[in-house]
Amino acid sequence: MRTHSPFSLTPWVRGLIVANAVVYLLTITVFTGPWFYELFAFNPARAGTQLWGFVSYMFVHGGFLHLAFNMLMLFFFGPAVEDRMGATAFGLYYFICGLGGAAFSFAVGLFTPVMPFVGASAAVFGVSLAFAMHWPDAPIYVFPLPVPIKAKWLVVFLATINLASAILGSDDGVAHLAHLGGFLFGFIYLVSEGAVARRAGEALRRPRPESAIPKARRREAQNAEPPVATPPQEPSIYDEVDRVLDKISATGLDSLTPDERRLLDDVSRQLREH
C-alpha cells in the first residue's frame, strides 16, 4: 500500500473533496433556502420524478460536521483504494456505492416510509469497505481510542451499528439504509470483480483444444515451413497471466500490485468483449 502526503491526493479523491466542499459553500452562501435540499436530496417517495436525486444527494450535506466526517473518511481511505483500483475503476466504484445507497433506500421505501436524505456517506462507506477488504489488518487510529484498531473491525463495527439502527428504526436523522446500501453494493462489486479476474486468468491459462482451431488454419500450420530460429521474445500476455495466477495461488489476490490487477482487469474485459 502506497502512503500519501496530505498534498498528494489522487485525482478522484481530490476532485470529490473539492466538489463536495464547493457545493457546501454554495448552500451556506447562495442557495440557503430549504428548496435546495428538497430539490437535490434523495427522496424515495419522489424518486420516479426526481431521477437526478440518485446522484445529486451525494454532493449535498446537512452541515459542516456532516461534510467534515465524510471528507475525512474519503481523505484517509480513498487514495490507497484509488491507487489499488486505478482512477477509472475507483470513480466507477464510488458512484456504484452511492447509487447503491439510494437504490437500497428506495427498495425499502416501497414497504415502509423512508425520509429524504443527503450526503456522501454511502459512497464513502463503500470506499472504507474496499480499504478493509484490501488491507484488513491495517491499523486505524480513531479518536479518542488510545490504541489503533484493524481496518476490518472498524468496518464491521460501522456496518453493525447501521444495521442495528435500521432494524430498530432509530430516529436519529442518519441515513442508515443508505450506508447499508453502500456497503452492500460495494461488497457485491468487489467480490464479482475478483471472481471475473480469476476466471479470466484461468480461461487464458487453459490450452485451446484443437477443435477450437479452424480447419483451414490447422492445414496451413501442417503445410508450413519449419520455423526459423528467432531471438528470444518478450514474455507473452499468457506468460504474464500464468505468473500472476501463480502469485494469487501462493499469496492471495490481495498481494497483487496495481499493474498486475490492471493486467487481469484488461484480460477479463477483452474476454467479455469477445
JSON list of N, CA and C in Angstrom, two decimals, residues 96-106 122-123 177-185:
[
{"chain": "A", "resi": 96, "resn": "ILE", "atom": "N", "xyz": [-21.05, 3.69, -7.90]},
{"chain": "A", "resi": 96, "resn": "ILE", "atom": "CA", "xyz": [-21.86, 2.48, -7.70]},
{"chain": "A", "resi": 96, "resn": "ILE", "atom": "C", "xyz": [-22.29, 2.38, -6.24]},
{"chain": "A", "resi": 97, "resn": "CYS", "atom": "N", "xyz": [-21.38, 2.66, -5.32]},
{"chain": "A", "resi": 97, "resn": "CYS", "atom": "CA", "xyz": [-21.73, 2.61, -3.90]},
{"chain": "A", "resi": 97, "resn": "CYS", "atom": "C", "xyz": [-22.74, 3.69, -3.55]},
{"chain": "A", "resi": 98, "resn": "GLY", "atom": "N", "xyz": [-22.56, 4.90, -4.10]},
{"chain": "A", "resi": 98, "resn": "GLY", "atom": "CA", "xyz": [-23.52, 5.96, -3.85]},
{"chain": "A", "resi": 98, "resn": "GLY", "atom": "C", "xyz": [-24.89, 5.65, -4.42]},
{"chain": "A", "resi": 99, "resn": "LEU", "atom": "N", "xyz": [-24.91, 5.16, -5.65]},
{"chain": "A", "resi": 99, "resn": "LEU", "atom": "CA", "xyz": [-26.19, 4.75, -6.25]},
{"chain": "A", "resi": 99, "resn": "LEU", "atom": "C", "xyz": [-26.80, 3.58, -5.48]},
{"chain": "A", "resi": 100, "resn": "GLY", "atom": "N", "xyz": [-25.95, 2.70, -4.97]},
{"chain": "A", "resi": 100, "resn": "GLY", "atom": "CA", "xyz": [-26.44, 1.58, -4.17]},
{"chain": "A", "resi": 100, "resn": "GLY", "atom": "C", "xyz": [-27.14, 2.04, -2.91]},
{"chain": "A", "resi": 101, "resn": "GLY", "atom": "N", "xyz": [-26.60, 3.09, -2.28]},
{"chain": "A", "resi": 101, "resn": "GLY", "atom": "CA", "xyz": [-27.26, 3.63, -1.10]},
{"chain": "A", "resi": 101, "resn": "GLY", "atom": "C", "xyz": [-28.64, 4.15, -1.40]},
{"chain": "A", "resi": 102, "resn": "ALA", "atom": "N", "xyz": [-28.78, 4.85, -2.53]},
{"chain": "A", "resi": 102, "resn": "ALA", "atom": "CA", "xyz": [-30.09, 5.37, -2.92]},
{"chain": "A", "resi": 102, "resn": "ALA", "atom": "C", "xyz": [-31.03, 4.23, -3.34]},
{"chain": "A", "resi": 103, "resn": "ALA", "atom": "N", "xyz": [-30.50, 3.28, -4.11]},
{"chain": "A", "resi": 103, "resn": "ALA", "atom": "CA", "xyz": [-31.34, 2.18, -4.60]},
{"chain": "A", "resi": 103, "resn": "ALA", "atom": "C", "xyz": [-31.85, 1.31, -3.46]},
{"chain": "A", "resi": 104, "resn": "PHE", "atom": "N", "xyz": [-30.99, 1.03, -2.49]},
{"chain": "A", "resi": 104, "resn": "PHE", "atom": "CA", "xyz": [-31.41, 0.21, -1.35]},
{"chain": "A", "resi": 104, "resn": "PHE", "atom": "C", "xyz": [-32.48, 0.94, -0.53]},
{"chain": "A", "resi": 105, "resn": "SER", "atom": "N", "xyz": [-32.29, 2.24, -0.33]},
{"chain": "A", "resi": 105, "resn": "SER", "atom": "CA", "xyz": [-33.29, 3.03, 0.40]},
{"chain": "A", "resi": 105, "resn": "SER", "atom": "C", "xyz": [-34.61, 3.07, -0.36]},
{"chain": "A", "resi": 106, "resn": "PHE", "atom": "N", "xyz": [-34.53, 3.20, -1.68]},
{"chain": "A", "resi": 106, "resn": "PHE", "atom": "CA", "xyz": [-35.74, 3.21, -2.50]},
{"chain": "A", "resi": 106, "resn": "PHE", "atom": "C", "xyz": [-36.49, 1.89, -2.38]},
{"chain": "A", "resi": 122, "resn": "ALA", "atom": "N", "xyz": [-22.83, 6.97, 1.86]},
{"chain": "A", "resi": 122, "resn": "ALA", "atom": "CA", "xyz": [-22.95, 5.64, 1.24]},
{"chain": "A", "resi": 122, "resn": "ALA", "atom": "C", "xyz": [-21.74, 5.35, 0.38]},
{"chain": "A", "resi": 123, "resn": "ALA", "atom": "N", "xyz": [-21.34, 6.32, -0.44]},
{"chain": "A", "resi": 123, "resn": "ALA", "atom": "CA", "xyz": [-20.18, 6.13, -1.30]},
{"chain": "A", "resi": 123, "resn": "ALA", "atom": "C", "xyz": [-18.90, 6.01, -0.48]},
{"chain": "A", "resi": 177, "resn": "LEU", "atom": "N", "xyz": [-30.01, 3.28, 6.14]},
{"chain": "A", "resi": 177, "resn": "LEU", "atom": "CA", "xyz": [-30.28, 2.42, 4.99]},
{"chain": "A", "resi": 177, "resn": "LEU", "atom": "C", "xyz": [-29.34, 2.73, 3.84]},
{"chain": "A", "resi": 178, "resn": "ALA", "atom": "N", "xyz": [-29.05, 4.01, 3.63]},
{"chain": "A", "resi": 178, "resn": "ALA", "atom": "CA", "xyz": [-28.12, 4.38, 2.57]},
{"chain": "A", "resi": 178, "resn": "ALA", "atom": "C", "xyz": [-26.73, 3.84, 2.86]},
{"chain": "A", "resi": 179, "resn": "HIS", "atom": "N", "xyz": [-26.31, 3.92, 4.12]},
{"chain": "A", "resi": 179, "resn": "HIS", "atom": "CA", "xyz": [-24.99, 3.39, 4.49]},
{"chain": "A", "resi": 179, "resn": "HIS", "atom": "C", "xyz": [-24.93, 1.89, 4.19]},
{"chain": "A", "resi": 180, "resn": "LEU", "atom": "N", "xyz": [-25.98, 1.18, 4.57]},
{"chain": "A", "resi": 180, "resn": "LEU", "atom": "CA", "xyz": [-26.01, -0.26, 4.33]},
{"chain": "A", "resi": 180, "resn": "LEU", "atom": "C", "xyz": [-26.00, -0.56, 2.83]},
{"chain": "A", "resi": 181, "resn": "GLY", "atom": "N", "xyz": [-26.72, 0.25, 2.06]},
{"chain": "A", "resi": 181, "resn": "GLY", "atom": "CA", "xyz": [-26.72, 0.07, 0.61]},
{"chain": "A", "resi": 181, "resn": "GLY", "atom": "C", "xyz": [-25.34, 0.28, 0.01]},
{"chain": "A", "resi": 182, "resn": "GLY", "atom": "N", "xyz": [-24.61, 1.27, 0.52]},
{"chain": "A", "resi": 182, "resn": "GLY", "atom": "CA", "xyz": [-23.25, 1.49, 0.05]},
{"chain": "A", "resi": 182, "resn": "GLY", "atom": "C", "xyz": [-22.35, 0.31, 0.35]},
{"chain": "A", "resi": 183, "resn": "PHE", "atom": "N", "xyz": [-22.46, -0.22, 1.57]},
{"chain": "A", "resi": 183, "resn": "PHE", "atom": "CA", "xyz": [-21.70, -1.42, 1.93]},
{"chain": "A", "resi": 183, "resn": "PHE", "atom": "C", "xyz": [-22.07, -2.60, 1.03]},
{"chain": "A", "resi": 184, "resn": "LEU", "atom": "N", "xyz": [-23.37, -2.81, 0.84]},
{"chain": "A", "resi": 184, "resn": "LEU", "atom": "CA", "xyz": [-23.84, -3.97, 0.10]},
{"chain": "A", "resi": 184, "resn": "LEU", "atom": "C", "xyz": [-23.40, -3.94, -1.36]},
{"chain": "A", "resi": 185, "resn": "PHE", "atom": "N", "xyz": [-23.63, -2.82, -2.03]},
{"chain": "A", "resi": 185, "resn": "PHE", "atom": "CA", "xyz": [-23.26, -2.73, -3.44]},
{"chain": "A", "resi": 185, "resn": "PHE", "atom": "C", "xyz": [-21.74, -2.74, -3.61]}
]
